[in-house]
Short mmCIF file of C-alpha atoms in Angstrom, two decimals:
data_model
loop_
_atom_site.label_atom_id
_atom_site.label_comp_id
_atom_site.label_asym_id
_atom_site.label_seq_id
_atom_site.Cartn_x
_atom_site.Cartn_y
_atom_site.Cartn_z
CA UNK A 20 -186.28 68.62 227.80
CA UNK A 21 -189.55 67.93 229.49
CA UNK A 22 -190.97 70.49 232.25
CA UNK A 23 -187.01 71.29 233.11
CA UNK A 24 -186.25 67.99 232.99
CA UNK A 25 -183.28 67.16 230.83
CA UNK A 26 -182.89 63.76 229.38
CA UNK A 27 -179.55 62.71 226.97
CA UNK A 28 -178.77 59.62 226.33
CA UNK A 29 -175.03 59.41 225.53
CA UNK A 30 -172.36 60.40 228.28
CA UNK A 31 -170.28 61.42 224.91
CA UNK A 32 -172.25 64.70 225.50
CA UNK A 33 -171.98 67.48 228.46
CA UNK A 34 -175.62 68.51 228.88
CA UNK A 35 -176.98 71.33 231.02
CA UNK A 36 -179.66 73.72 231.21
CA UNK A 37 -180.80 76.60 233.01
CA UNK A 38 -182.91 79.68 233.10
CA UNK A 39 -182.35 82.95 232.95
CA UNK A 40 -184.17 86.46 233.16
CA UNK A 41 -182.02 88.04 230.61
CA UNK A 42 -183.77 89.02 227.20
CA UNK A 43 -182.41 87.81 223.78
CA UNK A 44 -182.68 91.23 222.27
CA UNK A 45 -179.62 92.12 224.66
CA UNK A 46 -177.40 89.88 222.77
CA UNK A 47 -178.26 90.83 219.10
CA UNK A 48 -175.58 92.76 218.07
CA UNK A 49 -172.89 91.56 220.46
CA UNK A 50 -169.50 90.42 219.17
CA UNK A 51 -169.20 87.63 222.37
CA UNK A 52 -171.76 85.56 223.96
CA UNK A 53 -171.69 86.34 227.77
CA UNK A 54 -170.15 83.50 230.26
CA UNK A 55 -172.90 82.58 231.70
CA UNK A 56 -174.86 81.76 228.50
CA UNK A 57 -170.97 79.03 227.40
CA UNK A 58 -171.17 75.33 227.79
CA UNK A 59 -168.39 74.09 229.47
CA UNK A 60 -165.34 72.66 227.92
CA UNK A 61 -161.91 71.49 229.05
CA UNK A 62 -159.80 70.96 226.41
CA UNK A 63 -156.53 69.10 228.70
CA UNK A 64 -158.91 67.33 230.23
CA UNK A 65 -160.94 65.92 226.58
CA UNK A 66 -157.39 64.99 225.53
CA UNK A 67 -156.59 63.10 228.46
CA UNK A 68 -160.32 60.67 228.61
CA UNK A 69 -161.78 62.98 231.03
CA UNK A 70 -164.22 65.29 229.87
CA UNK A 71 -166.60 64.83 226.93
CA UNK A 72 -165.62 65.88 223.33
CA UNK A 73 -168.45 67.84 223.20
CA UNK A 74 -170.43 70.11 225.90
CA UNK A 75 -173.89 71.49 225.23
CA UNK A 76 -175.86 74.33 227.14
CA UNK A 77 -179.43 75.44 226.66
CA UNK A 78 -180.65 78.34 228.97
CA UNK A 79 -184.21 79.59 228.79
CA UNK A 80 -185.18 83.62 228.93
CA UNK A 81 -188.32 85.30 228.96
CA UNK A 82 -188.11 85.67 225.04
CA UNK A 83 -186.21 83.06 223.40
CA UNK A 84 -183.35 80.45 224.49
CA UNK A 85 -179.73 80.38 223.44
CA UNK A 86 -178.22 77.28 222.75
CA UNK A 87 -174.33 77.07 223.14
CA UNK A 88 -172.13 74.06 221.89
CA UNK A 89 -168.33 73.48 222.62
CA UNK A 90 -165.91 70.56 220.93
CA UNK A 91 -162.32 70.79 220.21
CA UNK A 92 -161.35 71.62 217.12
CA UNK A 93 -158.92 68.84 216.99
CA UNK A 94 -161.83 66.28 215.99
CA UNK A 95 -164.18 68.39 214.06
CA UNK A 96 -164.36 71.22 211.72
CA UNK A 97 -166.57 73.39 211.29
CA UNK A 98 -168.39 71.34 208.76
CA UNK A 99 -169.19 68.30 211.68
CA UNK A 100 -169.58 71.17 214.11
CA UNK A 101 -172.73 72.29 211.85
CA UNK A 102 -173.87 69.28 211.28
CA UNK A 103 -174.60 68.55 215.11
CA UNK A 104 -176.05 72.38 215.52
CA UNK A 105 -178.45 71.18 212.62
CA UNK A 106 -179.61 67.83 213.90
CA UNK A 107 -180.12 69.00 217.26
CA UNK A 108 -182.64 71.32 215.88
CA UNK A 109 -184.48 68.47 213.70
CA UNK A 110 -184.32 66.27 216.54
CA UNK A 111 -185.88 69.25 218.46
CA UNK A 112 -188.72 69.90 215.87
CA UNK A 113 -189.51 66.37 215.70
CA UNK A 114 -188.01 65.71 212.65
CA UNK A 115 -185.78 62.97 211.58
CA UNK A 116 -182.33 63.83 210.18
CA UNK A 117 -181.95 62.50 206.70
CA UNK A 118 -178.43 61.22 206.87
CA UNK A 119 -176.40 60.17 209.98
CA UNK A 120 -172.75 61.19 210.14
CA UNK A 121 -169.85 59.41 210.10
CA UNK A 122 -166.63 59.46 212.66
CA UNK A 123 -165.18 56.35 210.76
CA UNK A 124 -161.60 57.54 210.48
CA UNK A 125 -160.35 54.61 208.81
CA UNK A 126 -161.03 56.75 205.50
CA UNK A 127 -157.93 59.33 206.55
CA UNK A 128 -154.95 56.17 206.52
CA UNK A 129 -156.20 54.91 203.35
CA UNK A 130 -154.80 57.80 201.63
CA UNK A 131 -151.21 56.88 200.31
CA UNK A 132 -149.21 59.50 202.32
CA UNK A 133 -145.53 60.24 201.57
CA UNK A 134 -142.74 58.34 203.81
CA UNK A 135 -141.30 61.87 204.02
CA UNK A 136 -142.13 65.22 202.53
CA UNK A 137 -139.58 67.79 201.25
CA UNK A 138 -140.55 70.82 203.75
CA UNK A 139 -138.94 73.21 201.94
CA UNK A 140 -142.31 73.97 200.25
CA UNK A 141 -143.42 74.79 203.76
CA UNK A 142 -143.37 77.79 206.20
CA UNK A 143 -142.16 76.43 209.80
CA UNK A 144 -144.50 78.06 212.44
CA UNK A 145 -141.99 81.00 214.49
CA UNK A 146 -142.48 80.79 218.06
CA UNK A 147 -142.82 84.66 217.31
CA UNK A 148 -145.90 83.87 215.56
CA UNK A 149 -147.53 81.76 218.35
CA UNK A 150 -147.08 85.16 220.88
CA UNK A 151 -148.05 87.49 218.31
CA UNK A 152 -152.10 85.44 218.33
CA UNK A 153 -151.72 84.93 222.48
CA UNK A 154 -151.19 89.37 222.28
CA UNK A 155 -154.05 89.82 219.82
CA UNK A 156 -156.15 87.48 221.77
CA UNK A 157 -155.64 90.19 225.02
CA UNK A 158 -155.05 93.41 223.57
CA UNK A 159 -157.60 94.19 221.53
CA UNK A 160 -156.29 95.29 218.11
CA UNK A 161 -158.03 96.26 215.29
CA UNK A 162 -162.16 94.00 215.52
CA UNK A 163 -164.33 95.13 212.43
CA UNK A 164 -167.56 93.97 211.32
CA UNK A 165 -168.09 95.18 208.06
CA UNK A 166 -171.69 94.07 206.45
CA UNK A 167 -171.46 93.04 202.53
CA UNK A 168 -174.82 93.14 200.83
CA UNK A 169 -176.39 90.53 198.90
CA UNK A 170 -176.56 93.00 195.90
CA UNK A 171 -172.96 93.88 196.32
CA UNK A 172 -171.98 90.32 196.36
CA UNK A 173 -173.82 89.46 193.61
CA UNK A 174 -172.71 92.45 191.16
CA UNK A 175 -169.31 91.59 191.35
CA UNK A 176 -170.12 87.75 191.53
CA UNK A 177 -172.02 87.91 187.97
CA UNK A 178 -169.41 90.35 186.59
CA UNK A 179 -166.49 88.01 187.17
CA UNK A 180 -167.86 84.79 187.11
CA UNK A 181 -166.69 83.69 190.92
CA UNK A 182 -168.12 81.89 193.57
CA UNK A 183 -169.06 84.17 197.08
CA UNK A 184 -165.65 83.53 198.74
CA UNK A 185 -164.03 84.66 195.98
CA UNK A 186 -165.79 88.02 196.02
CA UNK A 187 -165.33 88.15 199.93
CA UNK A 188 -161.90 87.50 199.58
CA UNK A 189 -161.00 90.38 196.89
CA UNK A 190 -163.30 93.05 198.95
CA UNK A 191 -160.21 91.88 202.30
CA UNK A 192 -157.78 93.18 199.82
CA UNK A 193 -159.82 96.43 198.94
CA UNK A 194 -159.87 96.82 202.80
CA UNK A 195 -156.53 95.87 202.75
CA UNK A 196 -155.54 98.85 200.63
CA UNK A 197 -155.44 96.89 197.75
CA UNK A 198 -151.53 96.16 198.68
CA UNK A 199 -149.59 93.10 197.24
CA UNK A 200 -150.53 90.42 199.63
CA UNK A 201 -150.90 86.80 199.98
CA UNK A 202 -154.60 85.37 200.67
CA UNK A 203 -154.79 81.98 202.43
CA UNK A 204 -157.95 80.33 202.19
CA UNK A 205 -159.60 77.31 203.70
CA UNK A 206 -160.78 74.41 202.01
CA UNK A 207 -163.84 71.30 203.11
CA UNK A 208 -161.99 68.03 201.38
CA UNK A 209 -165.23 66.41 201.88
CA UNK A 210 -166.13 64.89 198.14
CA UNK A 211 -162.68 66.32 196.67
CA UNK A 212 -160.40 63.85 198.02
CA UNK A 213 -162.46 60.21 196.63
CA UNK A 214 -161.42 58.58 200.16
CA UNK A 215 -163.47 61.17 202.12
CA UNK A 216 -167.00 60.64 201.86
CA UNK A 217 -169.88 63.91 202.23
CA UNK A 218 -170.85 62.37 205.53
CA UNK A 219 -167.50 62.36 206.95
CA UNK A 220 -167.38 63.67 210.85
CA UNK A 221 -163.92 64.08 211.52
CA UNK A 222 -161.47 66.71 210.55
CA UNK A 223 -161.38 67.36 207.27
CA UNK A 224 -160.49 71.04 206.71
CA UNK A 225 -157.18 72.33 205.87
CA UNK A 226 -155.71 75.79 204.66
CA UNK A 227 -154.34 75.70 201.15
CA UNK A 228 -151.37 77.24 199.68
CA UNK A 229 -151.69 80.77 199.81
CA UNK A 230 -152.57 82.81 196.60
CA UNK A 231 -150.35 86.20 195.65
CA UNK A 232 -152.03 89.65 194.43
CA UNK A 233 -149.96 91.85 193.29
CA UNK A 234 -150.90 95.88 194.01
CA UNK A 235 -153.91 98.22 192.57
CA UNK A 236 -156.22 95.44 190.95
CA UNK A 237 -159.59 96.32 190.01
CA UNK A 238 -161.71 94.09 192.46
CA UNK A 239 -163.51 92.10 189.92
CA UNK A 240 -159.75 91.13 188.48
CA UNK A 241 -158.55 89.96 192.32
CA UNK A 242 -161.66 88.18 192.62
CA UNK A 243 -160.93 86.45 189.52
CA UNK A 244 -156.95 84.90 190.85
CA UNK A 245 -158.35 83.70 194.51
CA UNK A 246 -161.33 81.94 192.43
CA UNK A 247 -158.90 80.75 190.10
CA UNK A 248 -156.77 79.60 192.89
CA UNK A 249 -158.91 78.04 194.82
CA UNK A 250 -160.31 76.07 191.54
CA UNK A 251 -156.60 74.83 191.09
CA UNK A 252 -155.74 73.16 194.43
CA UNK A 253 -159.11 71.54 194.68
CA UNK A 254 -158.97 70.21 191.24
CA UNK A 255 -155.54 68.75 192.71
CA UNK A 256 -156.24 67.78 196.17
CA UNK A 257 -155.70 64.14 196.08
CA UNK A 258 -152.02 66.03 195.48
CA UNK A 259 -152.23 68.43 198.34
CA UNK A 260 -154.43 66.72 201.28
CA UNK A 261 -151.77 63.98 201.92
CA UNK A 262 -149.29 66.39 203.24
CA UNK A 263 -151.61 68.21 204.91
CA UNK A 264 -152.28 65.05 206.54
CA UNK A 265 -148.58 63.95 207.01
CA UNK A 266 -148.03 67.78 208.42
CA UNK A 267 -151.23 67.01 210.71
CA UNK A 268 -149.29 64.00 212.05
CA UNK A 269 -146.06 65.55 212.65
CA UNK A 270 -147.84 68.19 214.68
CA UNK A 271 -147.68 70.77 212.13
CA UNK A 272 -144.73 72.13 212.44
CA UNK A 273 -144.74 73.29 208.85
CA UNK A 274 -148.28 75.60 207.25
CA UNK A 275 -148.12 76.05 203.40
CA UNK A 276 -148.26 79.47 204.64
CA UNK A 277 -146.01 82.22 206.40
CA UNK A 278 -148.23 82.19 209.78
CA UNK A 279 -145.59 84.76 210.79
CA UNK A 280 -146.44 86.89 208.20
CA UNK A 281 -150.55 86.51 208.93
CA UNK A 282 -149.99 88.06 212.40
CA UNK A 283 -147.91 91.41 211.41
CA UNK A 284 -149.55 94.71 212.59
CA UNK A 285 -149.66 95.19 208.85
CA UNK A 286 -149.80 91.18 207.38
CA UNK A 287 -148.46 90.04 204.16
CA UNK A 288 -150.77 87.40 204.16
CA UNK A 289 -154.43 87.13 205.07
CA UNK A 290 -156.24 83.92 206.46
CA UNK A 291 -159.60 84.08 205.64
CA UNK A 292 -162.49 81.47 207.07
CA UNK A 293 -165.38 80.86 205.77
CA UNK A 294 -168.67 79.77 207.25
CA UNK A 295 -171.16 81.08 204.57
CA UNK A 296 -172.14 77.66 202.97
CA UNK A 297 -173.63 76.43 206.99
CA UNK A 298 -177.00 76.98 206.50
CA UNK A 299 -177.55 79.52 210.12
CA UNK A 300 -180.76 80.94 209.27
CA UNK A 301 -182.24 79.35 206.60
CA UNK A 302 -181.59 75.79 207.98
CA UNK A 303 -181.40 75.89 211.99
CA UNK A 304 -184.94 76.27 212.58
CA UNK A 305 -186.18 75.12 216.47
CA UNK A 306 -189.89 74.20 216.00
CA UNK A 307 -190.35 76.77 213.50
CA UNK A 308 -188.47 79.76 214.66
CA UNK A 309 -185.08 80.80 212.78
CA UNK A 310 -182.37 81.83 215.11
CA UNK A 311 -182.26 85.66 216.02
CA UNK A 312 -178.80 86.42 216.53
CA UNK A 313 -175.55 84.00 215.86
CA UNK A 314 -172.49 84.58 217.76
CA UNK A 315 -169.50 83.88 214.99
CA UNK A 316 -166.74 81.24 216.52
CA UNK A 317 -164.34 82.32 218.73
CA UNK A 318 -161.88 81.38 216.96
CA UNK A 319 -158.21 83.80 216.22
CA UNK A 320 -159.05 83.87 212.81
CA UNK A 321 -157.40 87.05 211.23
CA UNK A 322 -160.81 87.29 209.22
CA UNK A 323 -164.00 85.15 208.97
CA UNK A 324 -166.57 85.57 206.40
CA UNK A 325 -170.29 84.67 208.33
CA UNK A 326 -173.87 85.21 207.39
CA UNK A 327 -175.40 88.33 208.90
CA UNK A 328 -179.25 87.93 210.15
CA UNK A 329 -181.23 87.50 207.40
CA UNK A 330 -183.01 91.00 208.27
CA UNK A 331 -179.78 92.34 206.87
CA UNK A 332 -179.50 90.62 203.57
CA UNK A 333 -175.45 90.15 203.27
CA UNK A 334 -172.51 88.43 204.73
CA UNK A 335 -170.14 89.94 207.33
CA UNK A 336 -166.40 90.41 206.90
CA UNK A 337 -165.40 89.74 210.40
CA UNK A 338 -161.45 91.14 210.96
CA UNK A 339 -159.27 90.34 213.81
CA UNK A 340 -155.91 92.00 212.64
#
């Protein structure tokens, strides 16, 4: 951008910009970016050639900008999806990005995948299920934003000997009512499966095999199993990331997980996201200012774990049950 000018060089991208006399401290604190501040995006129209897999939108206020980026998240994860957030932001502080990502797909079919799979390991997806996340989607049901500290995390993290998800995950359950549940967790193959490479810019995320808790365990002792399980099915995924990839191609009709279940008033199983290891405020610096406020995907995840302003030293446990 030059004067208001706005030069991009690939017609890959949706670019626009515009100004606005809105004020960034409006937003901080909001649980939805406003429309007016949303890049476009057509999602029937990406699939069919005619509309760019990814739309970007700067606008400019008094005190700040917000920058907005759409793609589907049928060829990225959110692992890609940082990764062009980030480099926009080098690119825009004059720096050069130290590694370019790769969209070479040819890495996915090299993986020996099973002429069929035995889906009786799997959960078929209810239609039930599908209507229960279009109702939640309207009717607002139960939105929480519940702020973790650092020193929180970190007790319990040192105590048991887990990683940060881990520790996120077993405080769902304590908000859960400690209740004998199911916690499904999501998984970055990227380095775990040998065919994948780090720099790998397609989709390469997957929910693993959910992980049971029975009732009344001290946190520290739940924090321990979803660590544990989480260890396992990585430590195995050249086993597991082939059917995820054979499910991916037969539309996924089958999850490794009772969806139905994960959309209950009062769910048997929890799907948590996590975006805590995308570097939001320590990395995404524009020309030497750290973003003020980041607005968490809007995406029907029954809960998300994503960093809270530094200002507030912790994590957010984001629930949409």
């Amino acid at each position: 951008m030059n004067n208001g000018n706005v030069f991009f060089p690939s017609g890959d991208i949706l670019f626009s910009y515009s100004e606005s006399k809105g004020f960034i401290d409006s937003l901080i604190g909001r649980n939805k970016l406003p429309n007016k501040y949303e890049a476009k995006f057509d999602l029937k129209k990406t699939l069919k050639g005619r509309f760019p897999i990814v739309s970007i939108k700067v606008t400019d206020l008094p005190d700040g900008s917000v920058l907005s980026i759409k793609a589907s998240h049928l060829l990225m994860d959110g692992r890609c999806f940082y990764h062009i957030a980030n480099t926009l932001m080098m690119l825009y502080s004059g720096e050069t990005p130290a590694a370019d990502i790769s969209f070479d797909d040819s890495v996915i079919p090299q993986l020996n995948l099973p002429a069929s799979l035995d889906t009786s390991a799997f959960y078929p997806i209810p239609k039930s299920a599908l209507l229960s996340v279009i109702y939640k989607k309207f009717h607002k049901t139960r939105k929480q934003r519940i702020l973790i500290t650092s020193d929180e995390i970190m007790r319990i993290k040192n105590k048991a000997g887990v990683s940060r998800t881990a520790v996120l995950s077993a405080m769902v359950y304590e908000i859960m009512g400690r209740k004998a549940i199911s916690i499904v967790q999501t998984a970055d193959h990227r380095g775990h499966v040998k065919a994948i490479p780090l720099s790998y810019g397609g989709n390469a995320a997957s929910t693993l095999s959910p992980i049971s808790l029975i009732a009344n365990l001290p946190t520290e002792e739940a924090a321990r199993i979803i660590d544990d399980g989480i260890k396992h099915y990585l430590k195995d995924d050249e086993k597991y990331f082939p059917e995820y990839i054979y499910l991916l191609k037969n539309k996924l009709t089958y999850l490794p997980f009772p969806l139905g279940d994960a959309w209950k008033r009062n769910p048997n199983c929890i799907i948590c996201n996590s975006f805590i290891s995308f570097g939001i405020y320590d990395e995404m610096a524009a020309g030497g200012a750290v973003p003020a406020y980041a607005f968490p995907p809007a995406l029907p995840d029954p809960v998300r774990f994503f960093p809270a302003p530094p200002e507030y030293d912790g994590i957010y446990i984001l629930l949409n049950l």
